[in-house]
Amino acid sequence: AKFICKKIAVRFVSDNPPQSLVDKMAKTFRENNGDIKKVLITMLSAPEFWSKKALREKTKSPFEYAISSLRSLHADIKMPVQINNWITKMGQKLYFYQAPTGFPDRAQYWINTGSLLNRMNFGLALASGKIPGISFDLAALNNNREPESAEAALRTYAGIILPQRNLETTIKRLTPMVNDPGIG
């Protein structure tokens, strides 16, 4: 029970999940004959899952990163091969991992200088509309209301695309860039 519950917690909470959470999940597993649905409900109901320490603790694989980016933008995808190419550039050639267990689910596998650079390049290419066959309507995300300034747009869209996050530091860093007359 503890082995399986730790694997689940590593997948959804952090690379080193709190032992108290694993213990709660294992208890539910044992009491309910291994009912994974109940184990997941226990995990999702636990304060450890929602703690500030657990927030954004997991690193997404390139596939998860690309797909979640597209989903958050409600992107229209006409050429999916382009996304596959970017996922491969970021280090996850789909269906090519040799071990039958699939790609590792730990941050250390996905975080290195090359992959971080490719993640940034993907984000920039996506945001600037430079990925062929991928389009999105940014204004539609804000009910087709145009923000009144570049700063307002930054604040509005950051809140929509990155919900439930304290964005003040990010907005403070990006504001000089959006006000730069050379950008655009």
PDB file of N, CA, C and O in Angstrom, residues 61-71 73 75-94 118 122-123 125-127 130-136:
ATOM      1  N   SER A  61       6.569  17.343 -17.710  1.00  0.00           N
ATOM      2  CA  SER A  61       7.353  16.802 -18.819  1.00  0.00           C
ATOM      3  C   SER A  61       7.135  17.726 -20.012  1.00  0.00           C
ATOM      4  O   SER A  61       6.184  18.526 -20.027  1.00  0.00           O
ATOM      5  N   PRO A  62       7.980  17.654 -21.034  1.00  0.00           N
ATOM      6  CA  PRO A  62       7.752  18.485 -22.218  1.00  0.00           C
ATOM      7  C   PRO A  62       6.350  18.299 -22.818  1.00  0.00           C
ATOM      8  O   PRO A  62       5.715  19.259 -23.227  1.00  0.00           O
ATOM      9  N   PHE A  63       5.864  17.065 -22.847  1.00  0.00           N
ATOM     10  CA  PHE A  63       4.517  16.806 -23.361  1.00  0.00           C
ATOM     11  C   PHE A  63       3.474  17.544 -22.519  1.00  0.00           C
ATOM     12  O   PHE A  63       2.615  18.247 -23.058  1.00  0.00           O
ATOM     13  N   GLU A  64       3.553  17.392 -21.200  1.00  0.00           N
ATOM     14  CA  GLU A  64       2.593  18.060 -20.318  1.00  0.00           C
ATOM     15  C   GLU A  64       2.689  19.579 -20.447  1.00  0.00           C
ATOM     16  O   GLU A  64       1.672  20.267 -20.450  1.00  0.00           O
ATOM     17  N   TYR A  65       3.899  20.080 -20.555  1.00  0.00           N
ATOM     18  CA  TYR A  65       4.125  21.526 -20.687  1.00  0.00           C
ATOM     19  C   TYR A  65       3.493  22.067 -21.967  1.00  0.00           C
ATOM     20  O   TYR A  65       2.759  23.061 -21.945  1.00  0.00           O
ATOM     21  N   ALA A  66       3.760  21.398 -23.088  1.00  0.00           N
ATOM     22  CA  ALA A  66       3.220  21.864 -24.371  1.00  0.00           C
ATOM     23  C   ALA A  66       1.697  21.763 -24.402  1.00  0.00           C
ATOM     24  O   ALA A  66       1.013  22.721 -24.772  1.00  0.00           O
ATOM     25  N   ILE A  67       1.171  20.638 -23.989  1.00  0.00           N
ATOM     26  CA  ILE A  67      -0.278  20.431 -24.061  1.00  0.00           C
ATOM     27  C   ILE A  67      -1.007  21.357 -23.099  1.00  0.00           C
ATOM     28  O   ILE A  67      -2.033  21.946 -23.453  1.00  0.00           O
ATOM     29  N   SER A  68      -0.493  21.540 -21.895  1.00  0.00           N
ATOM     30  CA  SER A  68      -1.168  22.444 -20.958  1.00  0.00           C
ATOM     31  C   SER A  68      -1.112  23.886 -21.441  1.00  0.00           C
ATOM     32  O   SER A  68      -2.058  24.650 -21.243  1.00  0.00           O
ATOM     33  N   SER A  69      -0.027  24.258 -22.129  1.00  0.00           N
ATOM     34  CA  SER A  69       0.071  25.598 -22.709  1.00  0.00           C
ATOM     35  C   SER A  69      -1.008  25.801 -23.767  1.00  0.00           C
ATOM     36  O   SER A  69      -1.697  26.822 -23.786  1.00  0.00           O
ATOM     37  N   LEU A  70      -1.158  24.825 -24.626  1.00  0.00           N
ATOM     38  CA  LEU A  70      -2.154  24.912 -25.691  1.00  0.00           C
ATOM     39  C   LEU A  70      -3.576  24.913 -25.130  1.00  0.00           C
ATOM     40  O   LEU A  70      -4.433  25.666 -25.582  1.00  0.00           O
ATOM     41  N   ARG A  71      -3.803  24.088 -24.132  1.00  0.00           N
ATOM     42  CA  ARG A  71      -5.135  24.035 -23.525  1.00  0.00           C
ATOM     43  C   ARG A  71      -5.480  25.331 -22.817  1.00  0.00           C
ATOM     44  O   ARG A  71      -6.610  25.801 -22.895  1.00  0.00           O
ATOM     45  N   LEU A  73      -4.653  28.241 -23.585  1.00  0.00           N
ATOM     46  CA  LEU A  73      -4.928  29.263 -24.595  1.00  0.00           C
ATOM     47  C   LEU A  73      -6.129  28.913 -25.476  1.00  0.00           C
ATOM     48  O   LEU A  73      -6.505  29.697 -26.344  1.00  0.00           O
ATOM     49  N   ALA A  75      -6.102  26.817 -27.829  1.00  0.00           N
ATOM     50  CA  ALA A  75      -5.475  26.896 -29.148  1.00  0.00           C
ATOM     51  C   ALA A  75      -6.184  26.017 -30.170  1.00  0.00           C
ATOM     52  O   ALA A  75      -6.694  24.943 -29.846  1.00  0.00           O
ATOM     53  N   ASP A  76      -6.181  26.491 -31.400  1.00  0.00           N
ATOM     54  CA  ASP A  76      -6.681  25.738 -32.534  1.00  0.00           C
ATOM     55  C   ASP A  76      -5.459  25.102 -33.190  1.00  0.00           C
ATOM     56  O   ASP A  76      -4.530  25.803 -33.600  1.00  0.00           O
ATOM     57  N   ILE A  77      -5.469  23.784 -33.283  1.00  0.00           N
ATOM     58  CA  ILE A  77      -4.295  23.059 -33.783  1.00  0.00           C
ATOM     59  C   ILE A  77      -4.628  22.436 -35.125  1.00  0.00           C
ATOM     60  O   ILE A  77      -5.439  21.518 -35.209  1.00  0.00           O
ATOM     61  N   LYS A  78      -4.002  22.950 -36.156  1.00  0.00           N
ATOM     62  CA  LYS A  78      -4.224  22.433 -37.511  1.00  0.00           C
ATOM     63  C   LYS A  78      -3.061  21.527 -37.958  1.00  0.00           C
ATOM     64  O   LYS A  78      -3.224  20.719 -38.839  1.00  0.00           O
ATOM     65  N   MET A  79      -1.891  21.720 -37.342  1.00  0.00           N
ATOM     66  CA  MET A  79      -0.711  20.922 -37.702  1.00  0.00           C
ATOM     67  C   MET A  79      -0.083  20.350 -36.429  1.00  0.00           C
ATOM     68  O   MET A  79       0.916  20.867 -35.925  1.00  0.00           O
ATOM     69  N   PRO A  80      -0.637  19.244 -35.896  1.00  0.00           N
ATOM     70  CA  PRO A  80      -0.114  18.689 -34.639  1.00  0.00           C
ATOM     71  C   PRO A  80       1.339  18.250 -34.707  1.00  0.00           C
ATOM     72  O   PRO A  80       2.013  18.187 -33.679  1.00  0.00           O
ATOM     73  N   VAL A  81       1.848  17.982 -35.903  1.00  0.00           N
ATOM     74  CA  VAL A  81       3.242  17.574 -36.026  1.00  0.00           C
ATOM     75  C   VAL A  81       4.174  18.657 -35.482  1.00  0.00           C
ATOM     76  O   VAL A  81       5.254  18.358 -34.962  1.00  0.00           O
ATOM     77  N   GLN A  82       3.770  19.919 -35.573  1.00  0.00           N
ATOM     78  CA  GLN A  82       4.587  21.014 -35.047  1.00  0.00           C
ATOM     79  C   GLN A  82       4.767  20.881 -33.534  1.00  0.00           C
ATOM     80  O   GLN A  82       5.838  21.142 -32.998  1.00  0.00           O
ATOM     81  N   ILE A  83       3.710  20.498 -32.848  1.00  0.00           N
ATOM     82  CA  ILE A  83       3.786  20.313 -31.390  1.00  0.00           C
ATOM     83  C   ILE A  83       4.681  19.120 -31.075  1.00  0.00           C
ATOM     84  O   ILE A  83       5.510  19.180 -30.163  1.00  0.00           O
ATOM     85  N   ASN A  84       4.534  18.060 -31.844  1.00  0.00           N
ATOM     86  CA  ASN A  84       5.398  16.899 -31.655  1.00  0.00           C
ATOM     87  C   ASN A  84       6.860  17.289 -31.833  1.00  0.00           C
ATOM     88  O   ASN A  84       7.728  16.862 -31.059  1.00  0.00           O
ATOM     89  N   ASN A  85       7.156  18.117 -32.821  1.00  0.00           N
ATOM     90  CA  ASN A  85       8.535  18.564 -33.055  1.00  0.00           C
ATOM     91  C   ASN A  85       9.067  19.345 -31.846  1.00  0.00           C
ATOM     92  O   ASN A  85      10.215  19.167 -31.436  1.00  0.00           O
ATOM     93  N   TRP A  86       8.241  20.227 -31.288  1.00  0.00           N
ATOM     94  CA  TRP A  86       8.677  21.003 -30.125  1.00  0.00           C
ATOM     95  C   TRP A  86       8.855  20.108 -28.901  1.00  0.00           C
ATOM     96  O   TRP A  86       9.813  20.283 -28.136  1.00  0.00           O
ATOM     97  N   ILE A  87       7.975  19.149 -28.704  1.00  0.00           N
ATOM     98  CA  ILE A  87       8.097  18.226 -27.567  1.00  0.00           C
ATOM     99  C   ILE A  87       9.410  17.449 -27.693  1.00  0.00           C
ATOM    100  O   ILE A  87      10.139  17.267 -26.711  1.00  0.00           O
ATOM    101  N   THR A  88       9.737  17.034 -28.902  1.00  0.00           N
ATOM    102  CA  THR A  88      11.003  16.331 -29.148  1.00  0.00           C
ATOM    103  C   THR A  88      12.188  17.246 -28.857  1.00  0.00           C
ATOM    104  O   THR A  88      13.158  16.835 -28.214  1.00  0.00           O
ATOM    105  N   LYS A  89      12.132  18.512 -29.324  1.00  0.00           N
ATOM    106  CA  LYS A  89      13.214  19.468 -29.051  1.00  0.00           C
ATOM    107  C   LYS A  89      13.423  19.663 -27.556  1.00  0.00           C
ATOM    108  O   LYS A  89      14.550  19.878 -27.108  1.00  0.00           O
ATOM    109  N   MET A  90      12.330  19.590 -26.789  1.00  0.00           N
ATOM    110  CA  MET A  90      12.424  19.789 -25.340  1.00  0.00           C
ATOM    111  C   MET A  90      12.885  18.520 -24.619  1.00  0.00           C
ATOM    112  O   MET A  90      13.030  18.521 -23.411  1.00  0.00           O
ATOM    113  N   GLY A  91      13.113  17.431 -25.370  1.00  0.00           N
ATOM    114  CA  GLY A  91      13.727  16.244 -24.777  1.00  0.00           C
ATOM    115  C   GLY A  91      12.834  15.040 -24.568  1.00  0.00           C
ATOM    116  O   GLY A  91      13.230  14.078 -23.926  1.00  0.00           O
ATOM    117  N   GLN A  92      11.623  15.050 -25.122  1.00  0.00           N
ATOM    118  CA  GLN A  92      10.725  13.913 -24.913  1.00  0.00           C
ATOM    119  C   GLN A  92      10.203  13.428 -26.261  1.00  0.00           C
ATOM    120  O   GLN A  92       9.098  13.761 -26.674  1.00  0.00           O
ATOM    121  N   LYS A  93      11.007  12.627 -26.931  1.00  0.00           N
ATOM    122  CA  LYS A  93      10.565  12.079 -28.211  1.00  0.00           C
ATOM    123  C   LYS A  93       9.496  11.035 -27.903  1.00  0.00           C
ATOM    124  O   LYS A  93       9.781   9.989 -27.296  1.00  0.00           O
ATOM    125  N   LEU A  94       8.279  11.339 -28.303  1.00  0.00           N
ATOM    126  CA  LEU A  94       7.141  10.504 -27.929  1.00  0.00           C
ATOM    127  C   LEU A  94       7.293   9.060 -28.407  1.00  0.00           C
ATOM    128  O   LEU A  94       7.711   8.815 -29.537  1.00  0.00           O
ATOM    129  N   ASN A 118      14.961  25.377 -24.445  1.00  0.00           N
ATOM    130  CA  ASN A 118      13.936  24.968 -25.407  1.00  0.00           C
ATOM    131  C   ASN A 118      12.524  25.230 -24.890  1.00  0.00           C
ATOM    132  O   ASN A 118      11.631  25.551 -25.666  1.00  0.00           O
ATOM    133  N   PHE A 122       9.995  27.586 -26.842  1.00  0.00           N
ATOM    134  CA  PHE A 122       8.635  27.141 -27.178  1.00  0.00           C
ATOM    135  C   PHE A 122       7.612  28.191 -26.723  1.00  0.00           C
ATOM    136  O   PHE A 122       6.726  28.575 -27.489  1.00  0.00           O
ATOM    137  N   GLY A 123       7.753  28.662 -25.497  1.00  0.00           N
ATOM    138  CA  GLY A 123       6.831  29.671 -24.979  1.00  0.00           C
ATOM    139  C   GLY A 123       6.839  30.940 -25.814  1.00  0.00           C
ATOM    140  O   GLY A 123       5.786  31.499 -26.129  1.00  0.00           O
ATOM    141  N   ALA A 125       7.817  31.206 -29.018  1.00  0.00           N
ATOM    142  CA  ALA A 125       7.265  30.915 -30.344  1.00  0.00           C
ATOM    143  C   ALA A 125       5.746  30.808 -30.285  1.00  0.00           C
ATOM    144  O   ALA A 125       5.047  31.336 -31.158  1.00  0.00           O
ATOM    145  N   LEU A 126       5.233  30.178 -29.251  1.00  0.00           N
ATOM    146  CA  LEU A 126       3.782  30.051 -29.102  1.00  0.00           C
ATOM    147  C   LEU A 126       3.143  31.417 -28.897  1.00  0.00           C
ATOM    148  O   LEU A 126       2.189  31.783 -29.590  1.00  0.00           O
ATOM    149  N   ALA A 127       3.685  32.192 -27.969  1.00  0.00           N
ATOM    150  CA  ALA A 127       3.117  33.510 -27.655  1.00  0.00           C
ATOM    151  C   ALA A 127       3.160  34.460 -28.845  1.00  0.00           C
ATOM    152  O   ALA A 127       2.263  35.287 -29.021  1.00  0.00           O
ATOM    153  N   LYS A 130       4.379  32.018 -33.827  1.00  0.00           N
ATOM    154  CA  LYS A 130       5.353  31.563 -34.821  1.00  0.00           C
ATOM    155  C   LYS A 130       5.430  30.048 -34.974  1.00  0.00           C
ATOM    156  O   LYS A 130       6.364  29.539 -35.578  1.00  0.00           O
ATOM    157  N   ILE A 131       4.439  29.340 -34.423  1.00  0.00           N
ATOM    158  CA  ILE A 131       4.397  27.898 -34.632  1.00  0.00           C
ATOM    159  C   ILE A 131       3.346  27.642 -35.711  1.00  0.00           C
ATOM    160  O   ILE A 131       2.159  27.889 -35.491  1.00  0.00           O
ATOM    161  N   PRO A 132       3.782  27.189 -36.897  1.00  0.00           N
ATOM    162  CA  PRO A 132       2.831  26.975 -37.992  1.00  0.00           C
ATOM    163  C   PRO A 132       1.705  26.013 -37.592  1.00  0.00           C
ATOM    164  O   PRO A 132       1.942  24.999 -36.939  1.00  0.00           O
ATOM    165  N   GLY A 133       0.492  26.375 -37.984  1.00  0.00           N
ATOM    166  CA  GLY A 133      -0.652  25.508 -37.726  1.00  0.00           C
ATOM    167  C   GLY A 133      -1.233  25.614 -36.336  1.00  0.00           C
ATOM    168  O   GLY A 133      -2.148  24.875 -35.985  1.00  0.00           O
ATOM    169  N   ILE A 134      -0.725  26.526 -35.516  1.00  0.00           N
ATOM    170  CA  ILE A 134      -1.242  26.723 -34.161  1.00  0.00           C
ATOM    171  C   ILE A 134      -1.705  28.169 -34.050  1.00  0.00           C
ATOM    172  O   ILE A 134      -0.939  29.093 -34.321  1.00  0.00           O
ATOM    173  N   SER A 135      -2.956  28.357 -33.675  1.00  0.00           N
ATOM    174  CA  SER A 135      -3.462  29.716 -33.504  1.00  0.00           C
ATOM    175  C   SER A 135      -4.353  29.768 -32.273  1.00  0.00           C
ATOM    176  O   SER A 135      -4.868  28.742 -31.819  1.00  0.00           O
ATOM    177  N   PHE A 136      -4.506  30.967 -31.737  1.00  0.00           N
ATOM    178  CA  PHE A 136      -5.398  31.171 -30.588  1.00  0.00           C
ATOM    179  C   PHE A 136      -5.858  32.613 -30.595  1.00  0.00           C
ATOM    180  O   PHE A 136      -5.221  33.480 -31.186  1.00  0.00           O
TER     181      PHE A 136
END
